[in-house]
Amino acid sequence: MKMEALDVLKNRRSIRKFKQEQVKDEELALVLEAGTYAPTASGTQGCKIVVVQEEESLAAVRKLNAKVLGRPSADPDPYYGAPTILIVFATPESHAPHRDGAAVMTNLLNAAYAVGLASCWIDRPIQMFEMPEGKALLKKWGLSEDLQGVASIALGYADMPDPQPKERKADYITWIK
Ligand SMILES: Cc1cc2nc3c(=O)[nH]c(=O)nc-3n(C[C@H](O)[C@H](O)[C@H](O)COP(=O)(O)O)c2cc1C
């Protein structure tokens, strides 16, 4: 699927119901590559994108996110049953960890829509990866414990129609000229 860039930016919506079918590797590769081309402060590329698809790790991430929400279990699942979870981290090299990570996030979300995948920004990795359970996951994945969680993405194929966007607020833009 090839879409015009401005259509992608306007039409991408958060999807909160996913099919169980795993995303195709070739589509995921395009999404991840787009993420790596996001702007970063001073061009450090100070982010890391972790792709979680293995069952035990998916369950652990869902549970840890739910724990930050104050829920005793991952039911309801904060990732809406998505078969892939992307987690964006900032590395110690980043000059602007949360802003770099957010730039990577928006590239990933828009690229996902452009290739026909459904996605939703899922919050709370900041807290998740400050917790001992989060540090243990980083260790299990062979990653440095000094990575800072920024945000995550539920990724898969939509099992619901695209929601309608809210009207844009009238005073969103101010011109000074
Ligand atoms: C910083 C941030 C945190 C968000 N956290 C969540 C979340 O934890 N769960 C969720 O379902 N949606 C989350 N969202 C998605 C927003 O709810 C969604 O983008 C917003 O309602 C607008 O809808 P749209 O993405 O379809 O345009 C988050 C979005 C942002 C930017």
PDB file of C-alpha atoms and ligand atoms in Angstrom:
ATOM      1  CA  MET A   1       0.000   0.000   0.000  1.00  0.00           C
ATOM      2  CA  LYS A   2       1.332   3.435  -0.863  1.00  0.00           C
ATOM      3  CA  MET A   3      -0.292   6.536   0.585  1.00  0.00           C
ATOM      4  CA  GLU A   4       0.441  10.185   0.251  1.00  0.00           C
ATOM      5  CA  ALA A   5       2.331  11.467   3.288  1.00  0.00           C
ATOM      6  CA  LEU A   6      -0.262  14.078   4.238  1.00  0.00           C
ATOM      7  CA  ASP A   7      -3.091  11.515   4.034  1.00  0.00           C
ATOM      8  CA  VAL A   8      -1.150   9.274   6.391  1.00  0.00           C
ATOM      9  CA  LEU A   9      -0.586  12.087   8.884  1.00  0.00           C
ATOM     10  CA  LYS A  10      -4.258  13.091   8.842  1.00  0.00           C
ATOM     11  CA  ASN A  11      -5.928   9.698   8.723  1.00  0.00           C
ATOM     12  CA  ARG A  12      -3.934   7.591  11.191  1.00  0.00           C
ATOM     13  CA  ARG A  13      -6.084   6.756  14.211  1.00  0.00           C
ATOM     14  CA  SER A  14      -5.539   4.857  17.450  1.00  0.00           C
ATOM     15  CA  ILE A  15      -6.878   1.313  17.111  1.00  0.00           C
ATOM     16  CA  ARG A  16      -7.908  -0.578  20.232  1.00  0.00           C
ATOM     17  CA  LYS A  17      -9.016  -3.959  18.904  1.00  0.00           C
ATOM     18  CA  PHE A  18      -6.590  -6.273  17.117  1.00  0.00           C
ATOM     19  CA  LYS A  19      -6.715  -9.538  15.194  1.00  0.00           C
ATOM     20  CA  GLN A  20      -4.567 -12.326  16.621  1.00  0.00           C
ATOM     21  CA  GLU A  21      -2.670 -12.681  13.331  1.00  0.00           C
ATOM     22  CA  GLN A  22       0.997 -11.701  13.708  1.00  0.00           C
ATOM     23  CA  VAL A  23       2.258  -8.785  11.617  1.00  0.00           C
ATOM     24  CA  LYS A  24       4.212  -9.618   8.475  1.00  0.00           C
ATOM     25  CA  ASP A  25       7.977  -9.250   8.873  1.00  0.00           C
ATOM     26  CA  GLU A  26       8.311  -7.204   5.690  1.00  0.00           C
ATOM     27  CA  GLU A  27       5.705  -4.662   6.888  1.00  0.00           C
ATOM     28  CA  LEU A  28       7.282  -4.491  10.321  1.00  0.00           C
ATOM     29  CA  ALA A  29      10.717  -3.918   8.786  1.00  0.00           C
ATOM     30  CA  LEU A  30       9.440  -0.836   6.935  1.00  0.00           C
ATOM     31  CA  VAL A  31       7.880   0.538  10.123  1.00  0.00           C
ATOM     32  CA  LEU A  32      11.045  -0.001  12.166  1.00  0.00           C
ATOM     33  CA  GLU A  33      13.248   1.550   9.501  1.00  0.00           C
ATOM     34  CA  ALA A  34      11.014   4.647   9.469  1.00  0.00           C
ATOM     35  CA  GLY A  35      11.401   4.851  13.250  1.00  0.00           C
ATOM     36  CA  THR A  36      15.181   4.940  12.955  1.00  0.00           C
ATOM     37  CA  TYR A  37      14.989   7.982  10.650  1.00  0.00           C
ATOM     38  CA  ALA A  38      13.211  10.185  13.216  1.00  0.00           C
ATOM     39  CA  PRO A  39      14.956  13.395  14.192  1.00  0.00           C
ATOM     40  CA  THR A  40      16.965  13.250  17.424  1.00  0.00           C
ATOM     41  CA  ALA A  41      18.553  16.101  19.359  1.00  0.00           C
ATOM     42  CA  SER A  42      22.110  16.663  18.043  1.00  0.00           C
ATOM     43  CA  GLY A  43      21.563  13.642  15.798  1.00  0.00           C
ATOM     44  CA  THR A  44      22.649  11.195  18.494  1.00  0.00           C
ATOM     45  CA  GLN A  45      20.122   8.521  17.393  1.00  0.00           C
ATOM     46  CA  GLY A  46      19.863   8.081  21.151  1.00  0.00           C
ATOM     47  CA  CYS A  47      16.939   5.681  21.092  1.00  0.00           C
ATOM     48  CA  LYS A  48      16.357   1.972  20.942  1.00  0.00           C
ATOM     49  CA  ILE A  49      13.251   0.229  19.630  1.00  0.00           C
ATOM     50  CA  VAL A  50      12.492  -3.146  21.181  1.00  0.00           C
ATOM     51  CA  VAL A  51      10.130  -5.453  19.274  1.00  0.00           C
ATOM     52  CA  VAL A  52       8.340  -7.859  21.598  1.00  0.00           C
ATOM     53  CA  GLN A  53       6.661 -10.878  19.979  1.00  0.00           C
ATOM     54  CA  GLU A  54       7.634 -13.777  22.239  1.00  0.00           C
ATOM     55  CA  GLU A  55       4.709 -14.959  24.381  1.00  0.00           C
ATOM     56  CA  GLU A  56       6.307 -14.888  27.819  1.00  0.00           C
ATOM     57  CA  SER A  57       7.741 -11.406  27.298  1.00  0.00           C
ATOM     58  CA  LEU A  58       4.473 -10.107  25.832  1.00  0.00           C
ATOM     59  CA  ALA A  59       2.660 -11.348  28.931  1.00  0.00           C
ATOM     60  CA  ALA A  60       5.243  -9.742  31.221  1.00  0.00           C
ATOM     61  CA  VAL A  61       5.000  -6.368  29.428  1.00  0.00           C
ATOM     62  CA  ARG A  62       1.185  -6.411  29.504  1.00  0.00           C
ATOM     63  CA  LYS A  63       1.258  -7.275  33.227  1.00  0.00           C
ATOM     64  CA  LEU A  64       3.825  -4.636  34.122  1.00  0.00           C
ATOM     65  CA  ASN A  65       1.920  -1.927  32.255  1.00  0.00           C
ATOM     66  CA  ALA A  66      -1.262  -2.958  34.076  1.00  0.00           C
ATOM     67  CA  LYS A  67       0.625  -2.827  37.384  1.00  0.00           C
ATOM     68  CA  VAL A  68       1.562   0.813  36.764  1.00  0.00           C
ATOM     69  CA  LEU A  69      -2.141   1.414  36.123  1.00  0.00           C
ATOM     70  CA  GLY A  70      -2.830  -0.087  39.556  1.00  0.00           C
ATOM     71  CA  ARG A  71      -4.451  -3.226  38.155  1.00  0.00           C
ATOM     72  CA  PRO A  72      -3.653  -6.609  39.700  1.00  0.00           C
ATOM     73  CA  SER A  73      -3.643  -8.393  36.332  1.00  0.00           C
ATOM     74  CA  ALA A  74      -3.354  -7.686  32.609  1.00  0.00           C
ATOM     75  CA  ASP A  75      -7.091  -8.234  32.163  1.00  0.00           C
ATOM     76  CA  PRO A  76      -8.155  -5.925  30.602  1.00  0.00           C
ATOM     77  CA  ASP A  77      -4.970  -5.821  28.576  1.00  0.00           C
ATOM     78  CA  PRO A  78      -3.495  -2.300  28.295  1.00  0.00           C
ATOM     79  CA  TYR A  79      -2.226  -3.373  24.820  1.00  0.00           C
ATOM     80  CA  TYR A  80      -5.671  -4.519  23.639  1.00  0.00           C
ATOM     81  CA  GLY A  81      -4.402  -7.990  22.712  1.00  0.00           C
ATOM     82  CA  ALA A  82      -2.038  -6.702  20.022  1.00  0.00           C
ATOM     83  CA  PRO A  83       0.321  -9.482  18.841  1.00  0.00           C
ATOM     84  CA  THR A  84       3.352  -7.157  18.660  1.00  0.00           C
ATOM     85  CA  ILE A  85       4.456  -4.562  21.196  1.00  0.00           C
ATOM     86  CA  LEU A  86       7.097  -1.983  20.301  1.00  0.00           C
ATOM     87  CA  ILE A  87       8.853  -0.255  23.178  1.00  0.00           C
ATOM     88  CA  VAL A  88      10.867   2.903  22.581  1.00  0.00           C
ATOM     89  CA  PHE A  89      13.732   3.575  24.972  1.00  0.00           C
ATOM     90  CA  ALA A  90      16.170   6.460  25.245  1.00  0.00           C
ATOM     91  CA  THR A  91      19.840   5.578  25.593  1.00  0.00           C
ATOM     92  CA  PRO A  92      22.294   7.463  27.834  1.00  0.00           C
ATOM     93  CA  GLU A  93      23.648   9.178  24.666  1.00  0.00           C
ATOM     94  CA  SER A  94      20.369  10.997  24.093  1.00  0.00           C
ATOM     95  CA  HIS A  95      20.447  14.761  24.683  1.00  0.00           C
ATOM     96  CA  ALA A  96      16.655  14.923  24.995  1.00  0.00           C
ATOM     97  CA  PRO A  97      15.397  11.452  25.985  1.00  0.00           C
ATOM     98  CA  HIS A  98      11.642  11.985  26.025  1.00  0.00           C
ATOM     99  CA  ARG A  99      11.570  14.275  23.010  1.00  0.00           C
ATOM    100  CA  ASP A 100      13.808  11.960  20.957  1.00  0.00           C
ATOM    101  CA  GLY A 101      11.647   9.021  21.940  1.00  0.00           C
ATOM    102  CA  ALA A 102       8.435  10.864  21.064  1.00  0.00           C
ATOM    103  CA  ALA A 103       9.815  11.688  17.619  1.00  0.00           C
ATOM    104  CA  VAL A 104      10.597   8.008  17.062  1.00  0.00           C
ATOM    105  CA  MET A 105       7.107   7.105  18.287  1.00  0.00           C
ATOM    106  CA  THR A 106       5.338   9.337  15.785  1.00  0.00           C
ATOM    107  CA  ASN A 107       7.436   8.010  12.899  1.00  0.00           C
ATOM    108  CA  LEU A 108       6.563   4.451  13.933  1.00  0.00           C
ATOM    109  CA  LEU A 109       2.831   5.164  14.299  1.00  0.00           C
ATOM    110  CA  ASN A 110       2.560   6.953  10.972  1.00  0.00           C
ATOM    111  CA  ALA A 111       4.658   4.371   9.139  1.00  0.00           C
ATOM    112  CA  ALA A 112       2.478   1.612  10.600  1.00  0.00           C
ATOM    113  CA  TYR A 113      -0.595   3.266   9.148  1.00  0.00           C
ATOM    114  CA  ALA A 114       1.164   3.806   5.807  1.00  0.00           C
ATOM    115  CA  VAL A 115       1.849   0.069   5.418  1.00  0.00           C
ATOM    116  CA  GLY A 116      -1.654  -0.957   6.511  1.00  0.00           C
ATOM    117  CA  LEU A 117      -0.970  -1.856  10.133  1.00  0.00           C
ATOM    118  CA  ALA A 118      -3.013  -0.696  13.099  1.00  0.00           C
ATOM    119  CA  SER A 119      -1.436   0.870  16.129  1.00  0.00           C
ATOM    120  CA  CYS A 120      -2.026   2.645  19.402  1.00  0.00           C
ATOM    121  CA  TRP A 121       0.404   4.668  21.538  1.00  0.00           C
ATOM    122  CA  ILE A 122       0.486   3.016  24.960  1.00  0.00           C
ATOM    123  CA  ASP A 123       1.867   4.987  27.866  1.00  0.00           C
ATOM    124  CA  ARG A 124       3.708   4.039  31.055  1.00  0.00           C
ATOM    125  CA  PRO A 125       7.089   2.604  29.918  1.00  0.00           C
ATOM    126  CA  ILE A 126       8.726   5.501  31.817  1.00  0.00           C
ATOM    127  CA  GLN A 127       7.509   4.009  35.096  1.00  0.00           C
ATOM    128  CA  MET A 128       7.634   0.362  33.948  1.00  0.00           C
ATOM    129  CA  PHE A 129      11.352   0.394  33.259  1.00  0.00           C
ATOM    130  CA  GLU A 130      12.205   2.219  36.478  1.00  0.00           C
ATOM    131  CA  MET A 131      10.691  -0.728  38.381  1.00  0.00           C
ATOM    132  CA  PRO A 132      12.653  -3.877  39.339  1.00  0.00           C
ATOM    133  CA  GLU A 133      10.405  -5.986  37.077  1.00  0.00           C
ATOM    134  CA  GLY A 134      11.251  -3.703  34.147  1.00  0.00           C
ATOM    135  CA  LYS A 135      14.976  -3.873  34.898  1.00  0.00           C
ATOM    136  CA  ALA A 136      14.674  -7.662  35.049  1.00  0.00           C
ATOM    137  CA  LEU A 137      13.049  -7.692  31.611  1.00  0.00           C
ATOM    138  CA  LEU A 138      15.872  -5.569  30.184  1.00  0.00           C
ATOM    139  CA  LYS A 139      18.342  -8.042  31.643  1.00  0.00           C
ATOM    140  CA  LYS A 140      16.421 -10.992  30.212  1.00  0.00           C
ATOM    141  CA  TRP A 141      16.469  -9.323  26.777  1.00  0.00           C
ATOM    142  CA  GLY A 142      20.238  -8.777  27.028  1.00  0.00           C
ATOM    143  CA  LEU A 143      19.847  -4.992  27.187  1.00  0.00           C
ATOM    144  CA  SER A 144      21.501  -2.437  29.388  1.00  0.00           C
ATOM    145  CA  GLU A 145      19.592  -1.484  32.520  1.00  0.00           C
ATOM    146  CA  ASP A 146      20.395   2.191  31.908  1.00  0.00           C
ATOM    147  CA  LEU A 147      17.865   2.397  29.070  1.00  0.00           C
ATOM    148  CA  GLN A 148      15.052   4.803  29.896  1.00  0.00           C
ATOM    149  CA  GLY A 149      11.563   3.733  28.909  1.00  0.00           C
ATOM    150  CA  VAL A 150       9.748   6.382  26.865  1.00  0.00           C
ATOM    151  CA  ALA A 151       6.580   4.914  25.369  1.00  0.00           C
ATOM    152  CA  SER A 152       5.208   1.848  23.634  1.00  0.00           C
ATOM    153  CA  ILE A 153       2.977   0.802  20.771  1.00  0.00           C
ATOM    154  CA  ALA A 154       0.322  -1.874  20.391  1.00  0.00           C
ATOM    155  CA  LEU A 155       0.774  -3.110  16.819  1.00  0.00           C
ATOM    156  CA  GLY A 156      -1.165  -5.498  14.629  1.00  0.00           C
ATOM    157  CA  TYR A 157      -4.063  -5.685  12.192  1.00  0.00           C
ATOM    158  CA  ALA A 158      -7.225  -3.789  13.055  1.00  0.00           C
ATOM    159  CA  ASP A 159     -10.271  -5.744  14.144  1.00  0.00           C
ATOM    160  CA  MET A 160     -12.439  -2.620  14.133  1.00  0.00           C
ATOM    161  CA  PRO A 161     -13.157   0.182  11.680  1.00  0.00           C
ATOM    162  CA  ASP A 162     -11.055   3.344  11.946  1.00  0.00           C
ATOM    163  CA  PRO A 163     -12.675   5.703  14.467  1.00  0.00           C
ATOM    164  CA  GLN A 164     -13.629   9.173  13.324  1.00  0.00           C
ATOM    165  CA  PRO A 165     -11.210  11.838  14.542  1.00  0.00           C
ATOM    166  CA  LYS A 166     -12.491  14.576  16.838  1.00  0.00           C
ATOM    167  CA  GLU A 167     -12.972  17.972  15.228  1.00  0.00           C
ATOM    168  CA  ARG A 168      -9.778  19.970  15.439  1.00  0.00           C
ATOM    169  CA  LYS A 169     -10.123  22.780  17.989  1.00  0.00           C
ATOM    170  CA  ALA A 170     -10.617  26.208  16.489  1.00  0.00           C
ATOM    171  CA  ASP A 171      -7.691  27.882  18.272  1.00  0.00           C
ATOM    172  CA  TYR A 172      -5.105  25.162  17.551  1.00  0.00           C
ATOM    173  CA  ILE A 173      -3.053  27.524  15.383  1.00  0.00           C
ATOM    174  CA  THR A 174      -2.058  31.124  16.051  1.00  0.00           C
ATOM    175  CA  TRP A 175      -0.591  33.212  13.276  1.00  0.00           C
ATOM    176  CA  ILE A 176       1.792  36.051  14.060  1.00  0.00           C
ATOM    177  CA  LYS A 177       2.304  38.037  10.888  1.00  0.00           C
TER     178      LYS A 177
HETATM  179  C1  LIG B   1       1.504  10.574  25.304  1.00  0.00           C
HETATM  180  C2  LIG B   1       0.355   9.691  24.862  1.00  0.00           C
HETATM  181  C3  LIG B   1      -0.060   8.663  25.687  1.00  0.00           C
HETATM  182  C4  LIG B   1      -1.093   7.817  25.283  1.00  0.00           C
HETATM  183  N1  LIG B   1      -1.411   6.745  26.063  1.00  0.00           N
HETATM  184  C5  LIG B   1      -2.387   5.899  25.658  1.00  0.00           C
HETATM  185  C6  LIG B   1      -2.665   4.731  26.402  1.00  0.00           C
HETATM  186  O1  LIG B   1      -1.988   4.404  27.381  1.00  0.00           O
HETATM  187  N2  LIG B   1      -3.669   3.942  25.981  1.00  0.00           N
HETATM  188  C7  LIG B   1      -4.431   4.234  24.879  1.00  0.00           C
HETATM  189  O2  LIG B   1      -5.342   3.489  24.569  1.00  0.00           O
HETATM  190  N3  LIG B   1      -4.166   5.330  24.127  1.00  0.00           N
HETATM  191  C8  LIG B   1      -3.166   6.155  24.483  1.00  0.00           C
HETATM  192  N4  LIG B   1      -2.835   7.231  23.699  1.00  0.00           N
HETATM  193  C9  LIG B   1      -3.574   7.474  22.438  1.00  0.00           C
HETATM  194  C10 LIG B   1      -4.500   8.691  22.544  1.00  0.00           C
HETATM  195  O3  LIG B   1      -5.569   8.409  23.402  1.00  0.00           O
HETATM  196  C11 LIG B   1      -4.977   9.064  21.128  1.00  0.00           C
HETATM  197  O4  LIG B   1      -3.873   9.396  20.321  1.00  0.00           O
HETATM  198  C12 LIG B   1      -5.950  10.232  21.168  1.00  0.00           C
HETATM  199  O5  LIG B   1      -7.144   9.874  21.834  1.00  0.00           O
HETATM  200  C13 LIG B   1      -6.303  10.738  19.768  1.00  0.00           C
HETATM  201  O6  LIG B   1      -6.803   9.679  18.964  1.00  0.00           O
HETATM  202  P1  LIG B   1      -6.132   9.295  17.564  1.00  0.00           P
HETATM  203  O7  LIG B   1      -4.752   8.773  17.866  1.00  0.00           O
HETATM  204  O8  LIG B   1      -7.035   8.243  16.987  1.00  0.00           O
HETATM  205  O9  LIG B   1      -6.075  10.527  16.731  1.00  0.00           O
HETATM  206  C14 LIG B   1      -1.772   8.057  24.054  1.00  0.00           C
HETATM  207  C15 LIG B   1      -1.329   9.089  23.217  1.00  0.00           C
HETATM  208  C16 LIG B   1      -0.262   9.880  23.600  1.00  0.00           C
HETATM  209  C17 LIG B   1       0.251  10.941  22.644  1.00  0.00           C
END
